[in-house]
PDB file of C-alpha atoms in Angstrom:
ATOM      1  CA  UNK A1023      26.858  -9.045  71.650  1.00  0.00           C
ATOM      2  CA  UNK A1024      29.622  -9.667  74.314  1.00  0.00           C
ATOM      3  CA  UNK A1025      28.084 -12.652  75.395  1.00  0.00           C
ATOM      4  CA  UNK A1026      28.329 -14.160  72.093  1.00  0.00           C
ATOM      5  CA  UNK A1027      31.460 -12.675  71.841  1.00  0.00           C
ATOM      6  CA  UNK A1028      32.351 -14.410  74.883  1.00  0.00           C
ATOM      7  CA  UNK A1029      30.925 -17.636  73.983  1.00  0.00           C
ATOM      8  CA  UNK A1030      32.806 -18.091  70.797  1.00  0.00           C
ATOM      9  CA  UNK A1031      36.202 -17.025  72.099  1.00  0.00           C
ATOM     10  CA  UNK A1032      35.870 -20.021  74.454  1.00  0.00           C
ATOM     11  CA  UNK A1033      34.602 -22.486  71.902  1.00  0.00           C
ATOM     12  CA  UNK A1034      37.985 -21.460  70.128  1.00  0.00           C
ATOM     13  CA  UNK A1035      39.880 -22.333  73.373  1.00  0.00           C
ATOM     14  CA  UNK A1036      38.450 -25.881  73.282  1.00  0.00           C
ATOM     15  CA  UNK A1037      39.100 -26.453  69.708  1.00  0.00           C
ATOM     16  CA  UNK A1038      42.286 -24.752  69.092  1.00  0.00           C
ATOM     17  CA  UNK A1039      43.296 -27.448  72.502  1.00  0.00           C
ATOM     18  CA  UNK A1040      42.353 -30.618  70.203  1.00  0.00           C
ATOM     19  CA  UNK A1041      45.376 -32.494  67.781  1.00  0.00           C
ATOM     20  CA  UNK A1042      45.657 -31.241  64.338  1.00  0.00           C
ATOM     21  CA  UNK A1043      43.824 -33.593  62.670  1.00  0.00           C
ATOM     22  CA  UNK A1044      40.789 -33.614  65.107  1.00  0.00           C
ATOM     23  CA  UNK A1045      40.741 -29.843  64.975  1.00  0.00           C
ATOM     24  CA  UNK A1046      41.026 -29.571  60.943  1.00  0.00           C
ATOM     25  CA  UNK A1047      38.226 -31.936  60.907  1.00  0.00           C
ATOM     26  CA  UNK A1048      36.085 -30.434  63.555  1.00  0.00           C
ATOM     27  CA  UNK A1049      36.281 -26.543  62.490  1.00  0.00           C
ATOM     28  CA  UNK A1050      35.392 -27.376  58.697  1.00  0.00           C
ATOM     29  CA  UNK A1051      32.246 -29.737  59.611  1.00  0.00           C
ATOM     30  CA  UNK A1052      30.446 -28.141  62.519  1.00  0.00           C
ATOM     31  CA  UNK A1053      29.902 -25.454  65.064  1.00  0.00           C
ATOM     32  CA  UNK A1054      31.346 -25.911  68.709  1.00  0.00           C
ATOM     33  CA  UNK A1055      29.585 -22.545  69.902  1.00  0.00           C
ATOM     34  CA  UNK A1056      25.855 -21.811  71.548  1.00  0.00           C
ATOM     35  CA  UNK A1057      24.568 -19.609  68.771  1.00  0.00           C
ATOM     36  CA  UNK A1058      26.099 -20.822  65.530  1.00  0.00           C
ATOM     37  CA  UNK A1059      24.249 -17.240  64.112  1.00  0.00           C
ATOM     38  CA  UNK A1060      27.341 -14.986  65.674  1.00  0.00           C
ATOM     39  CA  UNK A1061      27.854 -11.488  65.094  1.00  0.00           C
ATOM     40  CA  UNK A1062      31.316 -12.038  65.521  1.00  0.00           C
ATOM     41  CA  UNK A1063      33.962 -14.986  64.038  1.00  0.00           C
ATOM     42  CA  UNK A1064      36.514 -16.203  66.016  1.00  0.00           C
ATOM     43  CA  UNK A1065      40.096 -16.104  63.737  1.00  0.00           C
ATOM     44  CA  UNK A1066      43.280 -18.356  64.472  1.00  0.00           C
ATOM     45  CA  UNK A1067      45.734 -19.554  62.298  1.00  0.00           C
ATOM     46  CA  UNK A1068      47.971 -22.804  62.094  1.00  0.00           C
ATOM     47  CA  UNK A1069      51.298 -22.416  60.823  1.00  0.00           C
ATOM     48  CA  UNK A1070      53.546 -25.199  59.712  1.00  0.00           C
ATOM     49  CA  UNK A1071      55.730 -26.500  62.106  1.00  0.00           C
ATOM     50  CA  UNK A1072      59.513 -25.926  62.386  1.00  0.00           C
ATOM     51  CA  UNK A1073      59.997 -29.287  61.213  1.00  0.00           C
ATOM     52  CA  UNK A1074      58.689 -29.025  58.067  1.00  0.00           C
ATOM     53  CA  UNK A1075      61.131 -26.844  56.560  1.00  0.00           C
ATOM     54  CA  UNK A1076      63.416 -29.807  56.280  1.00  0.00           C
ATOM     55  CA  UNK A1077      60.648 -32.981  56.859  1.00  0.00           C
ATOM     56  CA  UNK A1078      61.819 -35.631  54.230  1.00  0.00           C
ATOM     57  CA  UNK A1079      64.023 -33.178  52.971  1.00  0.00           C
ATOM     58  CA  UNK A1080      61.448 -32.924  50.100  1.00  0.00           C
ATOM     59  CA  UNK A1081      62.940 -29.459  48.786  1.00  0.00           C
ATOM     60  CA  UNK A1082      66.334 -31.232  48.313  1.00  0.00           C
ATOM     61  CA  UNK A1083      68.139 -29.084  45.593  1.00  0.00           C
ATOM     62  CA  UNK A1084      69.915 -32.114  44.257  1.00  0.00           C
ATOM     63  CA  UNK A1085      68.575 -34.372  41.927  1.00  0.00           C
ATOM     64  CA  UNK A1086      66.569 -37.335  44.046  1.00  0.00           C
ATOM     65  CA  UNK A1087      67.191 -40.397  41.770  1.00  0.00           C
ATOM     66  CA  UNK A1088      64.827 -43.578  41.513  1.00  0.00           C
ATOM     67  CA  UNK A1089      64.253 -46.980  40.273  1.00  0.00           C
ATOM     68  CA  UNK A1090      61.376 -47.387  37.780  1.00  0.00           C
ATOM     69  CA  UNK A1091      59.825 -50.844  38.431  1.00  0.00           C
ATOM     70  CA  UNK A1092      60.886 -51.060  35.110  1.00  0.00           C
ATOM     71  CA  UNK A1093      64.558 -50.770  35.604  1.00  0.00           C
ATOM     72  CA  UNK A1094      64.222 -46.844  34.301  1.00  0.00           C
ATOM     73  CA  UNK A1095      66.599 -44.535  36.057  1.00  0.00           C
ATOM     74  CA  UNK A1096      64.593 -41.271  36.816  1.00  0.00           C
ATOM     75  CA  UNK A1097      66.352 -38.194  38.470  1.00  0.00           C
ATOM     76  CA  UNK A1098      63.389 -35.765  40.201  1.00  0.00           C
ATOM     77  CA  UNK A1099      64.198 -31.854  40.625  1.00  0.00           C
ATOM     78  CA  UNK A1100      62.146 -29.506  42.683  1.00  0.00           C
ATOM     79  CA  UNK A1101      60.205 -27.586  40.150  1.00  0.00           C
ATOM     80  CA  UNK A1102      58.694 -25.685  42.861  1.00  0.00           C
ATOM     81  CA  UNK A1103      58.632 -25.031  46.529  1.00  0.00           C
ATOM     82  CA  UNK A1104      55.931 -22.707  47.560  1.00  0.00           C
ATOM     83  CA  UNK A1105      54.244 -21.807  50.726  1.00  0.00           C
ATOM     84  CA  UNK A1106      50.873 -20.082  51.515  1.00  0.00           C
ATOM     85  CA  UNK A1107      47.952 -19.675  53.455  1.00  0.00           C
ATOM     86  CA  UNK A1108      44.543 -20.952  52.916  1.00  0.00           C
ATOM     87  CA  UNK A1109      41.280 -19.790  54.606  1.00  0.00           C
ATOM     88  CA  UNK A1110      38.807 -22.298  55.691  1.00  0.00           C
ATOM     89  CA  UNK A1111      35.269 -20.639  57.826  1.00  0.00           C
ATOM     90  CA  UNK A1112      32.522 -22.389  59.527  1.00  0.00           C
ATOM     91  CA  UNK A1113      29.852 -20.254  61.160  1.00  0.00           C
ATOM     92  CA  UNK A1114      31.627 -18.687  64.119  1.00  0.00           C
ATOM     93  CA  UNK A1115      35.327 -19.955  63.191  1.00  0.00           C
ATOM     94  CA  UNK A1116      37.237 -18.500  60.543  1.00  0.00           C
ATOM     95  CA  UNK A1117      40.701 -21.168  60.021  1.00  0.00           C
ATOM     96  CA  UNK A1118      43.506 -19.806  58.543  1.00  0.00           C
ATOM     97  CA  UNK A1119      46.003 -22.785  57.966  1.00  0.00           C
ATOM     98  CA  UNK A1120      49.892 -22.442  56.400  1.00  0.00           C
ATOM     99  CA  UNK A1121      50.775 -24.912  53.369  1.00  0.00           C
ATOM    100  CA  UNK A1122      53.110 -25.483  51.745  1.00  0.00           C
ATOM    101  CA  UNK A1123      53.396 -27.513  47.708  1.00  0.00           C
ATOM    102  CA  UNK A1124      56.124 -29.070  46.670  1.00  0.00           C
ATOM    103  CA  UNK A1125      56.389 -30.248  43.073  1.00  0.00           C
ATOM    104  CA  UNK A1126      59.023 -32.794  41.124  1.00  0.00           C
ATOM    105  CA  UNK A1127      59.597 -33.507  38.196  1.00  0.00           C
ATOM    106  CA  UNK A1128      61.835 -35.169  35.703  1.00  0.00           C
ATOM    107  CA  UNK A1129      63.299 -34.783  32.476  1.00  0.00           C
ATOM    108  CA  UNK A1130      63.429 -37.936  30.791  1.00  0.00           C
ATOM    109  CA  UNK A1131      60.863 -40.086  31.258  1.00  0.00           C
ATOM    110  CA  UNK A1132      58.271 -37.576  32.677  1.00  0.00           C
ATOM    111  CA  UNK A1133      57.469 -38.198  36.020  1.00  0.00           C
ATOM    112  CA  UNK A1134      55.776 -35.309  38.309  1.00  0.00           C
ATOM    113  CA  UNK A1135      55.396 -36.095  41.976  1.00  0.00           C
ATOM    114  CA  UNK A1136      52.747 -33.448  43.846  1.00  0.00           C
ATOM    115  CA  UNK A1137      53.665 -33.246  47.983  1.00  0.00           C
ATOM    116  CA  UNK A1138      51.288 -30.648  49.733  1.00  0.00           C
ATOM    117  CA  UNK A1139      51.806 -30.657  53.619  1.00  0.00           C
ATOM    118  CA  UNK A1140      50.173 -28.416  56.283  1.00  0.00           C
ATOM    119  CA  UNK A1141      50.215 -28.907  59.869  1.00  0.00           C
ATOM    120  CA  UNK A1142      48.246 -32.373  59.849  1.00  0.00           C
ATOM    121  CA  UNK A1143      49.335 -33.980  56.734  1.00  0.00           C
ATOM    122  CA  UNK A1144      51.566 -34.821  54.063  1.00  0.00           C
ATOM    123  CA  UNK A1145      50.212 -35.630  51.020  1.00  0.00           C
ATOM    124  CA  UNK A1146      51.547 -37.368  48.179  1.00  0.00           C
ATOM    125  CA  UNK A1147      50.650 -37.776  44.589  1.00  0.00           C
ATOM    126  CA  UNK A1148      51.926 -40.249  42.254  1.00  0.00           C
ATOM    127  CA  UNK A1149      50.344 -40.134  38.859  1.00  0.00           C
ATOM    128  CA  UNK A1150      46.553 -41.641  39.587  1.00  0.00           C
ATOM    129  CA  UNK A1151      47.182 -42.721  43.550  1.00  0.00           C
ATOM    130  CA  UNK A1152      47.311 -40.056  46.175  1.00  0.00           C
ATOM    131  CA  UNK A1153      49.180 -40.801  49.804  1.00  0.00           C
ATOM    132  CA  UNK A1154      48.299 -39.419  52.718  1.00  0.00           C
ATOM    133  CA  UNK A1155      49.890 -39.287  55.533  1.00  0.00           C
ATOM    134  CA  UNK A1156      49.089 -37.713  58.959  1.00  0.00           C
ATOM    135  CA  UNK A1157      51.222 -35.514  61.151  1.00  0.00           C
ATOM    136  CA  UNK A1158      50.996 -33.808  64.329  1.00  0.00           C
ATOM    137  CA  UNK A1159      53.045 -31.498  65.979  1.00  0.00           C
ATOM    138  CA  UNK A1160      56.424 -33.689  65.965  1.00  0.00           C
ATOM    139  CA  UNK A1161      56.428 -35.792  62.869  1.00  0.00           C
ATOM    140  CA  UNK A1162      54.336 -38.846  61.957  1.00  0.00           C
ATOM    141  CA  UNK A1163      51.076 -39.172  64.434  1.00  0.00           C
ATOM    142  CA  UNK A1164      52.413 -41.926  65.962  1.00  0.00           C
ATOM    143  CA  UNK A1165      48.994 -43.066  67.544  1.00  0.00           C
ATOM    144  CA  UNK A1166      46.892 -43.126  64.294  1.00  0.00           C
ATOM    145  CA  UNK A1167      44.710 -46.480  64.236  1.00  0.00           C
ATOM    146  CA  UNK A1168      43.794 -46.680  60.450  1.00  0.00           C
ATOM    147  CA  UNK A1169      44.592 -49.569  59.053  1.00  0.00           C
ATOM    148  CA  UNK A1170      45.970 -47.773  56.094  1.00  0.00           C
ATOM    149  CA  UNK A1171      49.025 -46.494  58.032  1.00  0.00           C
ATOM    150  CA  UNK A1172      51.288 -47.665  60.224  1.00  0.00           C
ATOM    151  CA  UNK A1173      54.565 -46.883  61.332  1.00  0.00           C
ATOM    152  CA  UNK A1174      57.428 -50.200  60.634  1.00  0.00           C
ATOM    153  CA  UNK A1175      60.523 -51.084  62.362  1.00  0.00           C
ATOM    154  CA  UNK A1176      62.639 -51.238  59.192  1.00  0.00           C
ATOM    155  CA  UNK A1177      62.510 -51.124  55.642  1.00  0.00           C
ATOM    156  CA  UNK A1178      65.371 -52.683  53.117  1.00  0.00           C
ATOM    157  CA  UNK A1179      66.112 -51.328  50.143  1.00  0.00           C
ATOM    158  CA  UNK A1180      69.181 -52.646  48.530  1.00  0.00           C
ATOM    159  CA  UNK A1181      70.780 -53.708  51.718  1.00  0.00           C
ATOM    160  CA  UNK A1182      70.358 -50.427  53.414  1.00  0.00           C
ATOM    161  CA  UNK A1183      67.944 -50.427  56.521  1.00  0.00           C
ATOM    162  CA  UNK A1184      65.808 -47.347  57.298  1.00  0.00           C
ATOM    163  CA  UNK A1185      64.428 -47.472  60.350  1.00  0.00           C
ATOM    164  CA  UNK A1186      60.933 -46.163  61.549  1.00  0.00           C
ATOM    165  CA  UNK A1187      59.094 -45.925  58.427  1.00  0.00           C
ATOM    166  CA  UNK A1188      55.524 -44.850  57.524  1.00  0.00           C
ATOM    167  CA  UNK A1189      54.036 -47.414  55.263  1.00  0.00           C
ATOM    168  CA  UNK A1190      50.775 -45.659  53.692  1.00  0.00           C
ATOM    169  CA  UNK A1191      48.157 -48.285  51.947  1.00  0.00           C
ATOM    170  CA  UNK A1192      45.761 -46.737  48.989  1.00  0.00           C
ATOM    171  CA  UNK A1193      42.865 -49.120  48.150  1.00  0.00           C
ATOM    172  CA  UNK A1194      41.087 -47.026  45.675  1.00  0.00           C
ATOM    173  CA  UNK A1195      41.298 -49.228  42.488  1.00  0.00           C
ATOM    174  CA  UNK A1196      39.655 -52.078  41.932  1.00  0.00           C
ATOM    175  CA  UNK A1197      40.555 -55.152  39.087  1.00  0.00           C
ATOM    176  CA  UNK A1198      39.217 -58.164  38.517  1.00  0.00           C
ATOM    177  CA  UNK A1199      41.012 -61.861  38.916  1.00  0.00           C
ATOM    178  CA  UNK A1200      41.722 -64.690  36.467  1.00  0.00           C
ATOM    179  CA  UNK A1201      38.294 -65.816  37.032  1.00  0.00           C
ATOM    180  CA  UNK A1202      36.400 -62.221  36.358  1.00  0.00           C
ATOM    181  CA  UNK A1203      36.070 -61.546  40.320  1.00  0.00           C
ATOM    182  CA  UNK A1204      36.002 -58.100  41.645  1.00  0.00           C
ATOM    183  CA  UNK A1205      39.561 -57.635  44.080  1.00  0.00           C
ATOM    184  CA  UNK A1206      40.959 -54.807  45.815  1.00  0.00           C
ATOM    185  CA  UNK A1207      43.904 -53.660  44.265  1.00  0.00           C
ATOM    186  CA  UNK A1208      46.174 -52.051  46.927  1.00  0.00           C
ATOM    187  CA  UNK A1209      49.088 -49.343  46.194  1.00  0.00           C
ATOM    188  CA  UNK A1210      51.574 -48.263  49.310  1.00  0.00           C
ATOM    189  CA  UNK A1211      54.450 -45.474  49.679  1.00  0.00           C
ATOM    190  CA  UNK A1212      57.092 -45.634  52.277  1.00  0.00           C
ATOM    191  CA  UNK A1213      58.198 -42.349  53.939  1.00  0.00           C
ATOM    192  CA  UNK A1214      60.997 -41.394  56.445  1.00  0.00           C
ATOM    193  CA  UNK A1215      60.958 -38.492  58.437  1.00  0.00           C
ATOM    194  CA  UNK A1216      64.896 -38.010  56.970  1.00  0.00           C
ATOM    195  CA  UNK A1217      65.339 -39.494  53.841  1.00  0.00           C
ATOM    196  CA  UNK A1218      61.756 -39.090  52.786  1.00  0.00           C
ATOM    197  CA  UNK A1219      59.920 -40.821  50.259  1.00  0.00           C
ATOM    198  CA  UNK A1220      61.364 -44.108  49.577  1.00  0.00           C
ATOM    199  CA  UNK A1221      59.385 -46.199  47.671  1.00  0.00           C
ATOM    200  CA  UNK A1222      56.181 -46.673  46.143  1.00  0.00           C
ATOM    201  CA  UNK A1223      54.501 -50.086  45.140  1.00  0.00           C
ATOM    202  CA  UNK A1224      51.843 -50.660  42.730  1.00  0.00           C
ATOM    203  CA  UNK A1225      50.368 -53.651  41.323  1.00  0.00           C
ATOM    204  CA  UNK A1226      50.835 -52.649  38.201  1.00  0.00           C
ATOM    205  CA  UNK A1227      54.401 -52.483  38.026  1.00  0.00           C
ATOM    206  CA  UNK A1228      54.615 -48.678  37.444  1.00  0.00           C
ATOM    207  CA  UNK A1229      56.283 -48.191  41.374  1.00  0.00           C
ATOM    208  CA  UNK A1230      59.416 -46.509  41.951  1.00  0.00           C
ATOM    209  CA  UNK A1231      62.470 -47.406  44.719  1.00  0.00           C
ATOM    210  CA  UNK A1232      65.349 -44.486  45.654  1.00  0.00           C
ATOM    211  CA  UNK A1233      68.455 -44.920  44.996  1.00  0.00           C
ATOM    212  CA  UNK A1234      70.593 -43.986  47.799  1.00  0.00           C
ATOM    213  CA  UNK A1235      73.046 -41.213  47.281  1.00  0.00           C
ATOM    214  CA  UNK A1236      74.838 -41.033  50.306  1.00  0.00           C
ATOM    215  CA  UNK A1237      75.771 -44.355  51.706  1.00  0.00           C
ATOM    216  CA  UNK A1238      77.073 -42.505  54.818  1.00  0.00           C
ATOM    217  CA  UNK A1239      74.329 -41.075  56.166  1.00  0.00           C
ATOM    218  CA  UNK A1240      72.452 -42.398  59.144  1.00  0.00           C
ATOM    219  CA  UNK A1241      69.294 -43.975  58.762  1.00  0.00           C
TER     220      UNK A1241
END
């Protein structure tokens, strides 16, 4: 018994000392310890990070006001803002990891925007595309090599510059050319670690751009 007990409190060392996103991953597909039969489970818990409270300021109060692609005005509230805890086990490991949801919405047209965010990752959801977008303990994981996020320079939105912006690309819809071919059809959303979400582009002209409110705030 206290060897196993022994054995699994050091497996949690070694895994709880891995990034977010590496130790989400590895404590929900395998087990790290000798005898993945324990008598005993190891229990930690990740909590969001201070950050987050305010992290794209995405439980703003004030109206957050966009651009429909289709020259719609649409004002988002915060419907909700609620945080919790979720409990994720794998054989000698039992996760217990701090979310928190985030829900807009609009009056007129209806638009809902879904942002859940733990530790690792924000995610977005924009009627039939989800965003996701990986964090570590800081902000954006800066050293991600997916080719379906990087990190830009600048964005421009009506001749305002934001600088240091996550672009995240969504390639899970497909359409077919002029001539009947199968293409990817590609979707991205722009986020700042201030500001927050500041655009999203789709291909089928259904995107939305913010309109800034405060023209003296830094960027």
């Amino acid at each position: 018994m206290e060897t196993i007990k022994k054995s699994a409190k050091k497996a949690l060392v070694r895994l709880f000392a891995l990034p977010f996103p590496l130790l989400i991953a590895t404590a929900l597909t395998g087990c790290d310890c000798e005898d993945c039969h324990c008598n005993e489970i190891a229990e930690s818990s990740i909590e969001l990070q201070p950050y987050q409270k305010d992290f794209g300021n995405i439980g703003q109060k004030a109206p957050r006001i966009y651009r429909h692609d289709q020259g719609t005005e649409i004002r988002f509230s915060v419907q909700d803002d609620t945080t919790f805890w979720t409990k994720r086990q794998d054989f000698c490991y039992t996760l217990n990891i701090q979310t928190r949801e985030v829900k807009w919405v609009s009056e007129y047209p209806v638009v809902k925007i879904d942002l859940t965010m733990d530790a690792s990752y924000l995610s977005i959801s924009y009627k039939d595309w989800n965003y996701y977008l990986p964090l570590d303990s800081t902000g954006f994981l800066r050293n991600s090599y997916s080719e379906d996020f990087e990190i830009l320079d600048s964005l421009q939105i009506d001749s305002v510059s934001y600088k240091d912006v996550a672009k995240i690309t969504v390639r899970t819809k497909f359409k077919t050319d002029s001539l009947g071919n199968l293409i990817e059809d590609l979707s991205h959303a722009y986020f700042h670690e201030t500001f927050g979400l500041l655009k999203i582009e789709t291909s089928d002209s259904n995107g939305i751009t913010l309109v800034r409110q405060n023209p003296e705030s830094k960027k």
